Short mmCIF file of C-alpha atoms in Angstrom, two decimals:
data_model
loop_
_atom_site.label_atom_id
_atom_site.label_comp_id
_atom_site.label_asym_id
_atom_site.label_seq_id
_atom_site.Cartn_x
_atom_site.Cartn_y
_atom_site.Cartn_z
CA UNK A 1 52.89 157.74 76.32
CA UNK A 2 55.48 155.08 77.05
CA UNK A 3 57.91 153.64 74.54
CA UNK A 4 55.94 152.53 71.44
CA UNK A 5 55.65 148.79 71.08
CA UNK A 6 56.46 146.97 67.86
CA UNK A 7 53.20 145.21 67.08
CA UNK A 8 54.79 143.31 64.20
CA UNK A 9 57.21 141.61 66.57
CA UNK A 10 54.39 140.82 68.99
CA UNK A 11 52.33 139.28 66.19
CA UNK A 12 55.31 137.25 64.96
CA UNK A 13 55.93 136.05 68.51
CA UNK A 14 52.50 134.45 68.65
CA UNK A 15 53.20 132.52 65.45
CA UNK A 16 56.30 130.73 66.80
CA UNK A 17 55.42 127.05 67.31
CA UNK A 18 56.13 125.30 70.56
CA UNK A 19 56.59 126.66 74.09
CA UNK A 20 58.71 129.78 74.43
CA UNK A 21 61.52 130.10 77.01
CA UNK A 22 60.65 131.96 80.19
CA UNK A 23 63.72 134.19 79.98
CA UNK A 24 66.56 135.02 77.64
CA UNK A 25 66.54 135.89 73.97
CA UNK A 26 63.86 134.59 71.60
CA UNK A 27 64.88 134.43 67.94
CA UNK A 28 62.50 135.31 65.13
CA UNK A 29 64.46 134.00 62.13
CA UNK A 30 63.31 135.18 58.69
CA UNK A 31 65.12 133.57 55.77
CA UNK A 32 67.21 135.96 53.66
CA UNK A 33 66.78 135.76 49.92
CA UNK A 34 69.28 138.45 48.82
CA UNK A 35 71.95 140.82 50.21
CA UNK A 36 73.10 138.67 53.13
CA UNK A 37 76.44 137.50 54.57
CA UNK A 38 77.09 134.18 56.31
CA UNK A 39 78.90 134.66 59.64
CA UNK A 40 80.16 131.68 61.62
CA UNK A 41 79.75 131.30 65.36
CA UNK A 42 83.51 130.95 65.76
CA UNK A 43 83.69 134.67 64.94
CA UNK A 44 80.39 135.86 66.43
CA UNK A 45 81.09 134.12 69.77
CA UNK A 46 84.91 134.39 69.81
CA UNK A 47 85.94 134.65 73.48
CA UNK A 48 89.12 136.61 72.76
CA UNK A 49 87.65 139.33 70.51
CA UNK A 50 85.90 142.46 71.69
CA UNK A 51 82.46 143.38 70.45
CA UNK A 52 83.96 146.15 68.31
CA UNK A 53 86.40 143.73 66.67
CA UNK A 54 83.61 141.24 65.90
CA UNK A 55 81.46 144.03 64.48
CA UNK A 56 84.20 145.30 62.16
CA UNK A 57 84.99 141.73 61.09
CA UNK A 58 81.37 141.27 60.04
CA UNK A 59 81.39 144.61 58.23
CA UNK A 60 84.61 143.83 56.38
CA UNK A 61 83.29 140.39 55.46
CA UNK A 62 80.14 141.96 53.99
CA UNK A 63 82.04 144.40 51.74
CA UNK A 64 82.64 143.55 48.07
CA UNK A 65 86.00 142.29 46.83
CA UNK A 66 88.51 145.11 46.33
CA UNK A 67 86.89 147.60 48.75
CA UNK A 68 89.33 149.75 50.72
CA UNK A 69 89.34 148.61 54.37
CA UNK A 70 92.07 150.81 55.82
CA UNK A 71 91.61 152.77 59.04
CA UNK A 72 90.76 156.03 57.30
CA UNK A 73 88.53 154.30 54.74
CA UNK A 74 86.52 152.55 57.47
CA UNK A 75 86.32 155.75 59.52
CA UNK A 76 84.87 157.57 56.51
CA UNK A 77 82.34 154.79 55.93
CA UNK A 78 81.23 154.09 59.53
CA UNK A 79 80.55 156.34 62.57
CA UNK A 80 83.33 154.89 64.79
CA UNK A 81 86.57 156.81 65.31
CA UNK A 82 90.01 155.92 63.99
CA UNK A 83 91.38 154.84 67.40
CA UNK A 84 88.58 152.31 67.92
CA UNK A 85 88.94 151.03 64.35
CA UNK A 86 92.73 150.67 64.70
CA UNK A 87 92.36 148.73 67.97
CA UNK A 88 89.75 146.42 66.41
CA UNK A 89 91.93 145.71 63.36
CA UNK A 90 94.89 144.90 65.62
CA UNK A 91 92.74 142.37 67.50
CA UNK A 92 91.72 140.73 64.22
CA UNK A 93 95.37 140.57 63.15
CA UNK A 94 96.44 138.92 66.41
CA UNK A 95 93.77 136.21 66.10
CA UNK A 96 94.50 135.56 62.42
CA UNK A 97 91.34 136.96 60.83
CA UNK A 98 93.15 139.87 59.15
CA UNK A 99 96.55 140.27 57.51
CA UNK A 100 97.98 143.52 56.17
CA UNK A 101 101.11 143.61 54.01
CA UNK A 102 102.74 146.24 51.82
CA UNK A 103 103.25 145.20 48.21
CA UNK A 104 104.65 146.90 45.11
CA UNK A 105 102.49 147.24 42.00
CA UNK A 106 103.92 146.81 38.48
CA UNK A 107 103.99 150.60 38.08
CA UNK A 108 106.25 150.95 41.13
CA UNK A 109 103.61 152.23 43.55
CA UNK A 110 103.56 150.66 47.03
CA UNK A 111 100.11 149.84 48.42
CA UNK A 112 98.80 148.01 51.46
CA UNK A 113 97.01 144.75 50.66
CA UNK A 114 94.50 143.48 53.21
CA UNK A 115 93.52 139.81 53.37
CA UNK A 116 90.53 138.73 55.48
CA UNK A 117 89.77 135.08 56.33
CA UNK A 118 86.46 134.13 57.90
CA UNK A 119 87.86 130.86 59.36
CA UNK A 120 91.57 131.24 60.23
CA UNK A 121 91.55 127.99 62.21
CA UNK A 122 90.75 126.10 59.00
CA UNK A 123 94.02 127.29 57.43
CA UNK A 124 95.99 125.39 60.05
CA UNK A 125 94.42 122.06 59.12
CA UNK A 126 96.16 120.01 56.39
CA UNK A 127 94.36 120.55 53.13
CA UNK A 128 93.77 117.75 50.60
CA UNK A 129 94.18 118.83 47.00
CA UNK A 130 91.06 118.30 44.92
CA UNK A 131 91.58 115.53 42.38
CA UNK A 132 90.69 116.33 38.76
CA UNK A 133 87.23 115.14 37.76
CA UNK A 134 87.31 111.69 36.27
CA UNK A 135 84.74 109.62 34.57
CA UNK A 136 83.01 106.96 36.62
CA UNK A 137 84.80 103.60 36.37
CA UNK A 138 83.21 101.24 33.96
CA UNK A 139 81.41 98.24 35.37
CA UNK A 140 83.51 95.06 35.34
CA UNK A 141 82.89 92.65 32.54
CA UNK A 142 80.51 89.95 33.60
CA UNK A 143 81.11 86.59 31.94
CA UNK A 144 77.64 85.27 32.33
CA UNK A 145 75.78 83.07 29.83
CA UNK A 146 73.38 85.81 28.83
CA UNK A 147 71.97 85.69 25.31
CA UNK A 148 73.36 88.42 23.09
CA UNK A 149 69.92 89.41 21.82
CA UNK A 150 68.38 89.83 25.27
CA UNK A 151 69.80 92.80 27.25
CA UNK A 152 70.31 92.37 30.95
CA UNK A 153 67.69 93.94 33.19
CA UNK A 154 68.59 97.33 34.65
CA UNK A 155 67.91 96.70 38.37
CA UNK A 156 67.32 92.95 38.78
CA UNK A 157 70.38 90.90 39.80
CA UNK A 158 71.66 88.92 36.84
CA UNK A 159 72.71 85.25 36.75
CA UNK A 160 76.36 86.39 36.82
CA UNK A 161 76.21 86.32 40.61
CA UNK A 162 76.31 82.57 40.48
CA UNK A 163 79.77 82.55 38.84
CA UNK A 164 81.62 83.95 41.92
CA UNK A 165 81.61 82.76 45.48
CA UNK A 166 78.29 82.92 47.22
CA UNK A 167 77.99 86.10 49.30
CA UNK A 168 76.75 86.11 52.86
CA UNK A 169 73.05 86.79 53.30
CA UNK A 170 72.44 90.49 53.86
CA UNK A 171 69.32 92.34 55.01
CA UNK A 172 67.14 93.62 52.23
CA UNK A 173 67.87 97.32 51.58
CA UNK A 174 65.13 99.90 51.31
CA UNK A 175 66.28 101.06 47.84
CA UNK A 176 67.57 98.76 45.11
CA UNK A 177 71.22 99.32 44.19
CA UNK A 178 72.38 99.56 40.54
CA UNK A 179 73.59 96.47 38.81
CA UNK A 180 77.19 97.78 38.60
CA UNK A 181 77.61 97.67 42.38
CA UNK A 182 76.67 93.96 42.71
CA UNK A 183 79.64 92.44 40.83
CA UNK A 184 82.08 94.69 42.81
CA UNK A 185 80.75 93.29 46.07
CA UNK A 186 80.65 89.66 44.89
CA UNK A 187 83.81 89.42 42.74
CA UNK A 188 86.94 90.15 44.79
CA UNK A 189 89.14 90.34 41.68
CA UNK A 190 87.20 93.42 40.42
CA UNK A 191 87.69 95.61 43.53
CA UNK A 192 90.63 98.04 43.38
CA UNK A 193 92.79 98.67 46.47
CA UNK A 194 92.15 101.97 48.25
CA UNK A 195 94.88 104.61 47.98
CA UNK A 196 96.37 105.76 51.29
CA UNK A 197 95.21 109.16 52.53
CA UNK A 198 98.74 110.41 53.17
CA UNK A 199 99.68 110.16 49.49
CA UNK A 200 96.64 112.18 48.37
CA UNK A 201 97.19 114.99 50.90
CA UNK A 202 100.30 116.37 49.15
CA UNK A 203 100.13 116.02 45.35
CA UNK A 204 103.27 116.01 43.27
CA UNK A 205 104.48 119.38 42.01
CA UNK A 206 102.98 121.35 44.93
CA UNK A 207 104.85 122.89 47.86
CA UNK A 208 103.98 121.61 51.34
CA UNK A 209 101.30 123.51 53.19
CA UNK A 210 102.59 126.37 55.30
CA UNK A 211 100.13 128.04 57.71
CA UNK A 212 99.71 131.75 57.00
CA UNK A 213 98.08 132.62 60.31
CA UNK A 214 100.42 134.45 62.73
CA UNK A 215 100.86 133.10 66.25
CA UNK A 216 97.97 133.97 68.58
CA UNK A 217 100.07 136.18 70.84
CA UNK A 218 103.33 138.08 70.55
CA UNK A 219 105.92 137.43 73.27
CA UNK A 220 106.11 140.33 75.67
CA UNK A 221 109.45 142.11 76.08
CA UNK A 222 111.19 141.65 79.44
CA UNK A 223 110.36 144.23 82.08
CA UNK A 224 113.08 146.78 82.89
CA UNK A 225 114.88 146.20 86.18
CA UNK A 226 114.31 148.26 89.31
CA UNK A 227 116.56 151.37 89.34
CA UNK A 228 119.60 151.16 91.62
CA UNK A 229 121.42 154.03 93.37
CA UNK A 230 125.12 154.67 92.87
CA UNK A 231 125.69 154.04 96.58
CA UNK A 232 123.08 152.77 99.04
CA UNK A 233 124.14 154.65 102.16
CA UNK A 234 122.59 153.89 105.57
CA UNK A 235 120.80 157.24 105.50
CA UNK A 236 119.20 156.55 102.11
CA UNK A 237 118.18 153.06 103.23
CA UNK A 238 116.59 154.43 106.41
CA UNK A 239 114.56 157.10 104.60
CA UNK A 240 113.46 154.68 101.84
CA UNK A 241 112.32 152.05 104.34
CA UNK A 242 110.34 154.60 106.33
CA UNK A 243 108.67 155.96 103.17
CA UNK A 244 107.59 152.52 101.90
CA UNK A 245 106.39 151.36 105.31
CA UNK A 246 104.29 154.50 105.68
CA UNK A 247 102.44 154.20 102.35
CA UNK A 248 99.48 152.35 103.88
CA UNK A 249 98.79 155.31 106.18
CA UNK A 250 98.10 157.48 103.11
CA UNK A 251 96.33 154.75 101.09
CA UNK A 252 95.29 151.45 102.73
CA UNK A 253 95.65 149.58 99.43
CA UNK A 254 99.43 150.10 99.46
CA UNK A 255 100.15 147.70 102.31
CA UNK A 256 103.53 146.11 101.62
CA UNK A 257 105.13 143.17 103.38
CA UNK A 258 108.57 143.36 104.99
CA UNK A 259 110.10 141.37 102.13
CA UNK A 260 108.55 143.67 99.51
CA UNK A 261 109.78 146.77 101.35
CA UNK A 262 113.29 145.33 101.44
CA UNK A 263 113.19 144.70 97.65
CA UNK A 264 111.86 148.18 96.80
CA UNK A 265 114.31 150.15 98.97
CA UNK A 266 116.96 150.49 96.17
CA UNK A 267 114.35 151.98 93.81
CA UNK A 268 113.29 154.66 96.31
CA UNK A 269 116.96 155.34 97.13
CA UNK A 270 117.62 156.00 93.42
CA UNK A 271 114.86 158.65 93.49
CA UNK A 272 116.26 160.23 96.68
CA UNK A 273 119.73 160.25 95.16
CA UNK A 274 118.36 162.43 92.37
CA UNK A 275 117.23 165.10 94.87
CA UNK A 276 113.56 164.03 94.83
CA UNK A 277 111.58 165.00 97.93
CA UNK A 278 109.93 162.11 99.84
CA UNK A 279 106.51 163.76 99.48
CA UNK A 280 107.02 163.87 95.70
CA UNK A 281 107.88 160.15 95.65
CA UNK A 282 104.82 159.28 97.75
CA UNK A 283 102.58 161.36 95.46
CA UNK A 284 104.00 159.68 92.32
CA UNK A 285 103.42 156.19 93.75
CA UNK A 286 99.85 156.59 95.03
CA UNK A 287 98.16 159.17 92.76
CA UNK A 288 95.68 158.00 90.07
CA UNK A 289 96.02 154.36 91.09
CA UNK A 290 93.45 151.80 89.87
CA UNK A 291 90.73 150.71 92.26
CA UNK A 292 91.41 148.30 93.75
CA UNK A 293 95.17 147.80 93.60
CA UNK A 294 95.38 144.00 93.38
CA UNK A 295 99.18 143.72 93.45
CA UNK A 296 100.68 146.72 95.32
CA UNK A 297 104.25 145.43 95.10
CA UNK A 298 104.15 145.09 91.31
CA UNK A 299 102.39 148.47 90.98
CA UNK A 300 104.94 150.33 93.12
CA UNK A 301 107.82 148.61 91.33
CA UNK A 302 106.40 149.62 87.94
CA UNK A 303 106.00 153.27 88.92
CA UNK A 304 109.46 153.46 90.52
CA UNK A 305 110.88 152.18 87.22
CA UNK A 306 108.68 153.97 84.66
CA UNK A 307 108.51 157.39 86.37
CA UNK A 308 112.16 157.66 87.44
CA UNK A 309 113.21 161.34 87.17
CA UNK A 310 116.35 162.26 85.21
CA UNK A 311 119.65 162.63 87.05
CA UNK A 312 120.53 166.02 88.44
CA UNK A 313 123.26 167.83 86.51
CA UNK A 314 125.10 170.05 88.99
CA UNK A 315 127.04 173.00 87.57
CA UNK A 316 130.02 174.18 89.62
CA UNK A 317 130.16 178.01 89.82
CA UNK A 318 133.47 179.62 90.76
CA UNK A 319 132.83 182.35 93.37
CA UNK A 320 134.00 185.96 93.22
CA UNK A 321 137.05 187.00 95.27
CA UNK A 322 138.49 190.45 96.10
CA UNK A 323 142.11 190.96 95.14
CA UNK A 324 144.33 191.63 98.17
CA UNK A 325 146.48 194.06 96.16
CA UNK A 326 144.18 196.20 93.98
CA UNK A 327 140.80 195.18 95.48
CA UNK A 328 139.54 194.17 92.04
CA UNK A 329 136.85 191.46 91.86
CA UNK A 330 137.86 188.25 90.14
CA UNK A 331 136.74 184.61 90.08
CA UNK A 332 138.85 182.10 91.99
CA UNK A 333 138.19 179.16 94.31
CA UNK A 334 140.25 180.76 97.11
CA UNK A 335 141.10 184.38 98.09
CA UNK A 336 144.37 185.91 96.80
CA UNK A 337 145.59 188.22 94.07
CA UNK A 338 144.20 188.81 90.61
CA UNK A 339 146.14 187.90 87.48
CA UNK A 340 147.64 191.37 86.96
CA UNK A 341 148.82 191.56 90.55
CA UNK A 342 150.31 188.10 90.38
CA UNK A 343 152.18 189.06 87.18
CA UNK A 344 153.54 192.25 88.82
CA UNK A 345 154.63 190.42 91.94
CA UNK A 346 156.42 187.81 89.85
CA UNK A 347 158.26 190.54 87.89
CA UNK A 348 159.40 192.23 91.13
CA UNK A 349 160.70 188.94 92.47
CA UNK A 350 162.75 188.42 89.31
CA UNK A 351 164.32 191.88 89.57
CA UNK A 352 165.12 191.34 93.24
CA UNK A 353 166.80 188.05 92.47
CA UNK A 354 168.91 189.64 89.72
#
């Protein structure tokens, strides 16, 4: 048999009203009544986050307050590995959804506190402090000749409207407004001036708003310069130029222009100066390269800089010599006599001079 079909989904599909799209996803939305988490589209469809980062953000958002969300804690709870979890948490930190900071508890223990925000972009907007709840303003006193024993009707406009200036005719609303709103519209002395928005945004006694979201990207460190030889001799320049010009014969993707070859010659000369064979340099530049190599000049420059071998430490060894007097072997840069023979010859010269 083929893959079993879900008949419940097929039955629910027939109950969707209206024409269905010919292609693409079709949503069957069932309202949640318990155990659900609201996830915004700014996170679910974030163009800069990977699918793993979005998934872990949803999982962290669904956990109760105070749950451990470290790398090891998430790896013990979910099937993903620690490397994938660490990479996802770093993405969430870069885009402002997650913040991890070390803090000291009253007992002296240092712990890592994790803060998750479902809408980091909202933290960058200026926030208006909520004003304390106040009672509704009392309706202005209406000095109308209304008898004290007869209360004013609740919804019908009273004769007090005749005391102020006549308002302009307005279309009849669908719902009758309360009586308290009529005198405010007709009597200009009862309306209070509106407070400016700028004064309400920063209440007295509160520090100005400082965004807590880190910058979206961290500036990259400058790239290291191309290695330079101690002395660019004509022989080193000739061999380096020939090696770089011949790279495209071994791999067509490493086709360099004349200007790029001229710029990369000092880097290859630095390798040759460290007793590196040309075949070794060619193998280091072209092996395990990405497919395709979009920017061969930048790729070759990076490998010449990052894979530069260490300098050669040459140890000078003094050769053995055979003494001309006693034929004893001794170390000396040039042939001659050993130390004992030189001492004896010097003593004989002193006696002869005396």
